[in-house]
Short mmCIF file of C-alpha atoms and ligand atoms in Angstrom, two decimals:
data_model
loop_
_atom_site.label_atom_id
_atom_site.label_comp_id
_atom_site.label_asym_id
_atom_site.label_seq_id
_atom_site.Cartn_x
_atom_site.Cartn_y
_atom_site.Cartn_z
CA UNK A 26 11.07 -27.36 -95.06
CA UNK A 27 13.03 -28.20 -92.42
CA UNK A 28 12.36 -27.20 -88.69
CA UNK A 29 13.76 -29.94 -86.85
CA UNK A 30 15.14 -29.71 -83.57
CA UNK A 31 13.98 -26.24 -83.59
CA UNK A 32 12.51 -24.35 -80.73
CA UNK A 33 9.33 -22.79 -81.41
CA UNK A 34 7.05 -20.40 -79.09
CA UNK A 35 3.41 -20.01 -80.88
CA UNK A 36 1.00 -16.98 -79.53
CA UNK A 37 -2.47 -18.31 -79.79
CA UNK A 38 -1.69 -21.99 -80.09
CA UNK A 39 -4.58 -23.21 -78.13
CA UNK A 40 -7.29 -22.17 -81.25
CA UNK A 41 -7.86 -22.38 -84.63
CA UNK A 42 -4.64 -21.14 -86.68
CA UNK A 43 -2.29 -21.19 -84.05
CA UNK A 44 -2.82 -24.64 -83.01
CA UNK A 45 -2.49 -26.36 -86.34
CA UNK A 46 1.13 -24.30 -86.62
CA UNK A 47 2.02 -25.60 -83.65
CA UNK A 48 1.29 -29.30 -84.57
CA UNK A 49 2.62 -28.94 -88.32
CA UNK A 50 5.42 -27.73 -86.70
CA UNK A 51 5.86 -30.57 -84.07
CA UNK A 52 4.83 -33.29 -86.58
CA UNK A 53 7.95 -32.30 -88.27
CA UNK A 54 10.17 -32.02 -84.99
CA UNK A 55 10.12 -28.52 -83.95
CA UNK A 56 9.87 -28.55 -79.86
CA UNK A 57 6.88 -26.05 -79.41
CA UNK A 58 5.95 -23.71 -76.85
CA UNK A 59 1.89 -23.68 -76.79
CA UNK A 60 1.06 -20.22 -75.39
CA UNK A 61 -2.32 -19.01 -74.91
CA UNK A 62 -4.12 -16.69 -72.49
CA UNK A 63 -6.27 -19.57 -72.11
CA UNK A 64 -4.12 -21.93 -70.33
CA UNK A 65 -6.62 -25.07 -70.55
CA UNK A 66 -6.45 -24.91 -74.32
CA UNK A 67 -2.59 -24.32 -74.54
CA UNK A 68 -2.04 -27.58 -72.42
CA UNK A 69 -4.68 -29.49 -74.76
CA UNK A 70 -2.76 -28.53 -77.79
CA UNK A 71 0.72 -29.59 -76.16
CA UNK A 72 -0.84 -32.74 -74.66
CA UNK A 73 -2.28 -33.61 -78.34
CA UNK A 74 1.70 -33.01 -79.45
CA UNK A 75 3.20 -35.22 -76.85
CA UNK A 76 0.78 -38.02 -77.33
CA UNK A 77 1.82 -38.00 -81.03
CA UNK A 78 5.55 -38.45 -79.63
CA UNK A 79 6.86 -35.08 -79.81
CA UNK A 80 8.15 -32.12 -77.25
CA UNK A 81 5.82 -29.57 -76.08
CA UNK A 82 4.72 -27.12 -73.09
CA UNK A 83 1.78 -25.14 -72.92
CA UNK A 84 2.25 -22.06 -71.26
CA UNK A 85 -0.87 -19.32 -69.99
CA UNK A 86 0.47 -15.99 -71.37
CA UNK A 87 -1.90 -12.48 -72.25
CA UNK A 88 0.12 -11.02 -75.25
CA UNK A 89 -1.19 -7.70 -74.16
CA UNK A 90 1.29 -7.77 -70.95
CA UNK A 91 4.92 -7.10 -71.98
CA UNK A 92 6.02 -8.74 -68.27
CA UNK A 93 3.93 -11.41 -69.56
CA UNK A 94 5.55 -12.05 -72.67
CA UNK A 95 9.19 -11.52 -71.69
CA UNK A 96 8.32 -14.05 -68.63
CA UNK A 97 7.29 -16.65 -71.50
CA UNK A 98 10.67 -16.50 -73.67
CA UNK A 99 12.31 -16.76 -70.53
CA UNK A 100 11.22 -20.18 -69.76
CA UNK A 101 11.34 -21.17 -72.75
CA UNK A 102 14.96 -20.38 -72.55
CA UNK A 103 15.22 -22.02 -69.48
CA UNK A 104 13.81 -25.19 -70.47
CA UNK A 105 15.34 -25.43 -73.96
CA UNK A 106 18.40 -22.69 -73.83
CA UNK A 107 16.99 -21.43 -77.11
CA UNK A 108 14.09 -19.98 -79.09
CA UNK A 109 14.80 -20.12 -82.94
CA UNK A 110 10.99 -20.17 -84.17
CA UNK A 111 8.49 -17.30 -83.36
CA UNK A 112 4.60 -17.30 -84.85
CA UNK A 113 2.56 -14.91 -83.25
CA UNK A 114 -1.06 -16.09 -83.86
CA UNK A 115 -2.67 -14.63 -80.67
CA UNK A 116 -5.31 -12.54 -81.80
CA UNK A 117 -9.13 -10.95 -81.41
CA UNK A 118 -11.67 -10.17 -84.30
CA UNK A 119 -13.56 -6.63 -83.38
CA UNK A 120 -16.44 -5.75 -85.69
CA UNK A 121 -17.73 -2.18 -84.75
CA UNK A 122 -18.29 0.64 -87.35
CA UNK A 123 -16.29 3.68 -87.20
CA UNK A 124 -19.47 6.04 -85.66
CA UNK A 125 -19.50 3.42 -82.97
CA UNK A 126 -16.07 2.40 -82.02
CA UNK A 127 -15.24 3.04 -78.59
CA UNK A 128 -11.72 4.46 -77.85
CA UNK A 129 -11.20 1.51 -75.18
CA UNK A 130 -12.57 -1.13 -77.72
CA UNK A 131 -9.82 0.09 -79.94
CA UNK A 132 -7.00 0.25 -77.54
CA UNK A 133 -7.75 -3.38 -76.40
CA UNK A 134 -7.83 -4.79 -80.19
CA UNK A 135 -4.56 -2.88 -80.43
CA UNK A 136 -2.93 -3.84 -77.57
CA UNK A 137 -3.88 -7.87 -78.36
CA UNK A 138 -2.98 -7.86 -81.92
CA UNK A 139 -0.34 -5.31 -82.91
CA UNK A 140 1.42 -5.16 -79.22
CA UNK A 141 1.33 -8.41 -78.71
CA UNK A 142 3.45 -9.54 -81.83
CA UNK A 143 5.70 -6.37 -80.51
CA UNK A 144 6.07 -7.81 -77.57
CA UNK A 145 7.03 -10.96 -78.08
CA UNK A 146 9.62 -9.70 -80.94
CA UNK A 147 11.24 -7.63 -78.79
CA UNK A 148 11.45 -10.31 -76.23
CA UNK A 149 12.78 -12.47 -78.72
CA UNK A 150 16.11 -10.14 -79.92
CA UNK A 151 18.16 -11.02 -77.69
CA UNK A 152 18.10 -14.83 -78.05
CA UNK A 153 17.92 -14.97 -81.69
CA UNK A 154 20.60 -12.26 -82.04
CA UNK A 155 23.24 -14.41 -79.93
CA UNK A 156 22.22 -17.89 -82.06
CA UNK A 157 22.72 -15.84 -85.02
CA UNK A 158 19.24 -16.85 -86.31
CA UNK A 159 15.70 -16.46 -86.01
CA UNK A 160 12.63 -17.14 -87.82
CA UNK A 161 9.61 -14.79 -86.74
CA UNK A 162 6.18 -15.03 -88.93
CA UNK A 163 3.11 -12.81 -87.60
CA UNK A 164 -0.34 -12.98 -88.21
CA UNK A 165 -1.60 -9.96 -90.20
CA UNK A 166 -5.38 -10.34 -92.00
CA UNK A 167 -6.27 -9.00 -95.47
CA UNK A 168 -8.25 -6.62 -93.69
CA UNK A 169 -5.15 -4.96 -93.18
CA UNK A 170 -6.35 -3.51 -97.04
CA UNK A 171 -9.33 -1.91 -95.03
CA UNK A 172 -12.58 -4.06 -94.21
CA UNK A 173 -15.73 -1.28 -93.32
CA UNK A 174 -16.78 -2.14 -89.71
CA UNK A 175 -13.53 -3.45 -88.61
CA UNK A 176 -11.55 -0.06 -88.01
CA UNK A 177 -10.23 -1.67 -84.85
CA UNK A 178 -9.13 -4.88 -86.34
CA UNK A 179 -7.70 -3.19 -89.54
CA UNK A 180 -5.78 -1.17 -88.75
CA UNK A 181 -4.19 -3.44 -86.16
CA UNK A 182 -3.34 -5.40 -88.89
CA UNK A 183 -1.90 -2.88 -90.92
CA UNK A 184 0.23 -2.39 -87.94
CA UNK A 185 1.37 -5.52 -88.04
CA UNK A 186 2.21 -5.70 -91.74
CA UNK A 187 4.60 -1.92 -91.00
CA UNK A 188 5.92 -3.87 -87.64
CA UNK A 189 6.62 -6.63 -89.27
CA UNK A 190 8.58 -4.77 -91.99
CA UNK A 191 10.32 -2.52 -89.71
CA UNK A 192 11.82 -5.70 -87.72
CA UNK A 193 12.83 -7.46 -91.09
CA UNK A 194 15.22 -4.48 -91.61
CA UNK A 195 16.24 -3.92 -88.30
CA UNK A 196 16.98 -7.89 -87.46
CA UNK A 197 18.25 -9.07 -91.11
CA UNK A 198 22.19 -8.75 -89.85
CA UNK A 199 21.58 -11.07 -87.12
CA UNK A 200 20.17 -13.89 -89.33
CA UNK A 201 17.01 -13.40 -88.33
CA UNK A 202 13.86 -12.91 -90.83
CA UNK A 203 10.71 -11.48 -90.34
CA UNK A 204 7.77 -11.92 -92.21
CA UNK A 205 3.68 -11.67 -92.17
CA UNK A 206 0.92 -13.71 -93.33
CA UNK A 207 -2.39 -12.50 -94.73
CA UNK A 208 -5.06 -14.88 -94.45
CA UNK A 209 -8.66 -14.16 -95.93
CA UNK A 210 -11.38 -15.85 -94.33
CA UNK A 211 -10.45 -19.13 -92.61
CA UNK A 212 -12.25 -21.57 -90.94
CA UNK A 213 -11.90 -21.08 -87.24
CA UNK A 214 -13.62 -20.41 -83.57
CA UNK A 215 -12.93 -16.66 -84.65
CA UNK A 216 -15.23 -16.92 -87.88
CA UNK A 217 -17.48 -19.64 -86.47
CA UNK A 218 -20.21 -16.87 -85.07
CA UNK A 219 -20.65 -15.98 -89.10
CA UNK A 220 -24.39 -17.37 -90.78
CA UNK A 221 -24.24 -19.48 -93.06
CA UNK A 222 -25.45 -17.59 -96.07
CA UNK A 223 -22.62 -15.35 -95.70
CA UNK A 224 -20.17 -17.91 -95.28
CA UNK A 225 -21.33 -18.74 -98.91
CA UNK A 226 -21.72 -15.64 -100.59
CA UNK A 227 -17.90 -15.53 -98.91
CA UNK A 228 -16.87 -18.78 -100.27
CA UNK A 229 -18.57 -17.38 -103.80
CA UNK A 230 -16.70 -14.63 -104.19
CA UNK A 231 -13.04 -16.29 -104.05
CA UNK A 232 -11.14 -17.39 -107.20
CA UNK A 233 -10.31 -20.99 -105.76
CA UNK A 234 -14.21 -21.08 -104.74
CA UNK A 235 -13.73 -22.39 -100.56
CA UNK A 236 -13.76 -21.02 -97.71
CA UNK A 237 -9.58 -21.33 -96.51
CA UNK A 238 -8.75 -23.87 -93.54
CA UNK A 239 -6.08 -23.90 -91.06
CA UNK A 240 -3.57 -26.79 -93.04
CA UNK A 241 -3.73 -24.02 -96.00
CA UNK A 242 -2.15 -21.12 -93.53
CA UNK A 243 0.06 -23.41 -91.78
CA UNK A 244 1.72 -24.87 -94.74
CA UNK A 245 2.76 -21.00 -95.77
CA UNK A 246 4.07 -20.33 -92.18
CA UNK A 247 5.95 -23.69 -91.94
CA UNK A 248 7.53 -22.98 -95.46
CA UNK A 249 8.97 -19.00 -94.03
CA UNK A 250 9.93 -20.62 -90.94
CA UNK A 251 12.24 -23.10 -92.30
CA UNK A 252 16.13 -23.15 -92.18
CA UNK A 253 15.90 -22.67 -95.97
CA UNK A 254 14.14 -19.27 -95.88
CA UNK A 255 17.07 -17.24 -94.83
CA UNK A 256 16.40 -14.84 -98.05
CA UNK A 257 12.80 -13.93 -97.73
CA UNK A 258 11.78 -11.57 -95.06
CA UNK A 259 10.15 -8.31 -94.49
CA UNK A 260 7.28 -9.55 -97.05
CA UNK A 261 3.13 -10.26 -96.44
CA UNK A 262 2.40 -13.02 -97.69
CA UNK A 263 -2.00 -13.45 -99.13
CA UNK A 264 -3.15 -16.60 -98.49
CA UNK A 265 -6.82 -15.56 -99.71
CA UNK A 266 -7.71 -18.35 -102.47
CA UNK A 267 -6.60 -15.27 -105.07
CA UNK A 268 -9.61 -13.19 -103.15
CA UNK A 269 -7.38 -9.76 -103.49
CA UNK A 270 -5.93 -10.62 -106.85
CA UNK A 271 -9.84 -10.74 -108.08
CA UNK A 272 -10.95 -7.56 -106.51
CA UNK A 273 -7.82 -5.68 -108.04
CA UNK A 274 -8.31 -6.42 -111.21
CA UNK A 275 -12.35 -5.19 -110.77
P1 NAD B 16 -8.97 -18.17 -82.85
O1 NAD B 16 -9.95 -17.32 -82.11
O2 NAD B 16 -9.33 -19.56 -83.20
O3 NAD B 16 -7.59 -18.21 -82.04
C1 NAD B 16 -7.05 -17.06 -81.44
C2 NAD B 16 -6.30 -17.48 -80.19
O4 NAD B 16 -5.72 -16.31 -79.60
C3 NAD B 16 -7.24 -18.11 -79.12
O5 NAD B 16 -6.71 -19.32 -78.64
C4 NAD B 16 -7.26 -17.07 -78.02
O6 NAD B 16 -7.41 -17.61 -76.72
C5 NAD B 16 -5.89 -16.41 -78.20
N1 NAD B 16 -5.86 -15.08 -77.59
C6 NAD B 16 -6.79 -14.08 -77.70
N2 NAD B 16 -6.42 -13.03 -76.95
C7 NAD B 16 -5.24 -13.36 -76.36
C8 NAD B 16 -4.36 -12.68 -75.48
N3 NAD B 16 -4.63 -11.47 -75.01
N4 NAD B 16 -3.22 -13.32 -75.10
C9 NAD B 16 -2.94 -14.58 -75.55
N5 NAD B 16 -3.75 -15.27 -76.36
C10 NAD B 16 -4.88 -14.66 -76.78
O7 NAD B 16 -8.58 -17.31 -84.13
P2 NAD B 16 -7.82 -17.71 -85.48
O8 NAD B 16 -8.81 -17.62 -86.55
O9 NAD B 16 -7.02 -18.92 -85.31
O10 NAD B 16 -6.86 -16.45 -85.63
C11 NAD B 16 -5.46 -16.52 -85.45
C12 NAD B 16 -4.84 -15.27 -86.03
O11 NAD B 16 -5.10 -15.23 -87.43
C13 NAD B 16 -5.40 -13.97 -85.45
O12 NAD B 16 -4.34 -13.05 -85.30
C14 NAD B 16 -6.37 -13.51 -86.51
O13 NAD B 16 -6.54 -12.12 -86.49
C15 NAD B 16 -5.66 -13.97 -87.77
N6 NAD B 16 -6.57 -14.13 -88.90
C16 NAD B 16 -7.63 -15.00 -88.85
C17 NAD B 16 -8.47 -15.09 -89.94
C18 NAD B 16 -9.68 -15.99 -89.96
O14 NAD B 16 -10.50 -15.88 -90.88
N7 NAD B 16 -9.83 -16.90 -89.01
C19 NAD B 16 -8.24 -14.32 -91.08
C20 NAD B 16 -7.14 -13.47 -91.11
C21 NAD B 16 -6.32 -13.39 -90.02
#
């Protein structure tokens, strides 16, 4: 898995999923670019990379503000004179049922989580295109499959999984991939709020029999970032403990 020397941007860096990428990928030499609406935790999770000996910025970005998001790659490019790594982690859970969603709830969980990642590919291109390689991994959610009481989240996700697809076809001749994750539950700030009992009735109901942690999505994202990937892209990859496997054979 090698990544190097590479220069990476992470969306959502400063929490839970994002921030173990961007250490995995600094604790195997990637230079990373911590980016985070908030800025505090961005910096924490670069500082926590340099005092391990490695290259890092933190930079305050909302992926919901394309100015935003081109202004990021930009100094990334300034400071580095590349970007060859792109994980877009940045992200909000929304749990409202369908009778109660609010047309403004759903228009911010889609302009976090399915603009965002558009954003930032599209802010991306040009770079990548004139290295003649990219690596781009986004953040989609099983839910994508439908979860009742997350229409918002959902089908932001399933937006991510078509964007995500779209890009792989559209970006393939200039050596760049693109690819999606789809974690099940995961242990982070975003599913912290959940009670216990659920959390176990959760844990009961996957194949593998836990709950998943950061390490186990990071490892999959490090893998379909690596110089060696160049032949898998356009594809979601479930990192669910075999949860969806079980519930299609039922
Ligand atoms: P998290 O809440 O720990 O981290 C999300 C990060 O995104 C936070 O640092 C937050 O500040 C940042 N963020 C939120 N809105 C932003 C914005 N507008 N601009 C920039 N940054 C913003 O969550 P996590 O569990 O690490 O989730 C990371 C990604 O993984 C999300 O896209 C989430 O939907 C997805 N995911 C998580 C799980 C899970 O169970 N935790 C499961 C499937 C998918």
């Amino acid at each position: 898995m090698t990544v190097k020397d590479r220069i990476a941007l992470v969306t959502g860096g400063g929490s839970g999923i994002g921030r173990q990428v961007s250490l995995s990928l600094a604790s195997r030499g990637a230079k990373v670019a911590v980016v985070d609406i908030n800025h505090d935790n961005a910096l924490k999770t670069a500082m926590e990379i340099i005092e391990a000996g490695g290259d890092a910025i933190g930079l305050q970005c909302d992926v919901s503000v394309k100015e935003e998001c081109f202004k990021s790659v930009e100094s990334i490019i300034e400071r580095w004179g590349r970007l060859e790594i792109l994980v877009t982690c940045a992200g909000i859970l929304f749990d409202k049922s369908l009778r109660n969603l609010t047309e403004e709830a759903f228009d911010k969980v889609h302009k976090i989580n399915l603009k965002g990642p558009l954003f930032f590919i599209q802010a991306a291109i040009e770079p990548m295109k004139k290295q003649q390689f990219g690596r781009i991994v986004n953040l989609a959610s099983g839910a994508y499959l439908g979860n009742p009481g997350q229409t918002a989240y959902s089908t932001s996700k399933a937006g991510v999984v078509s964007l995500t697809r779209v890009a792989a076809l559209e970006l393939a001749r200039f050596g760049i991939t693109v690819n999606c994750v789809a974690p099940g539950m995961v242990e982070t700030p975003m599913t912290a709020g959940m009670p216990p009992e659920a959390y176990e009735n959760i844990a009961k109901a996957i194949p593998v029999g836990r709950i998943g942690k950061p390490e186990d999505i990071s490892h999959m994202i490090l893998s379909l970032v690596a110089d060696e990937a160049s032949y898998t892209t356009g594809q979601t990859v479930f990192i669910d403990g075999g949860l969806t496997v079980g519930a299609s054979r039922s």
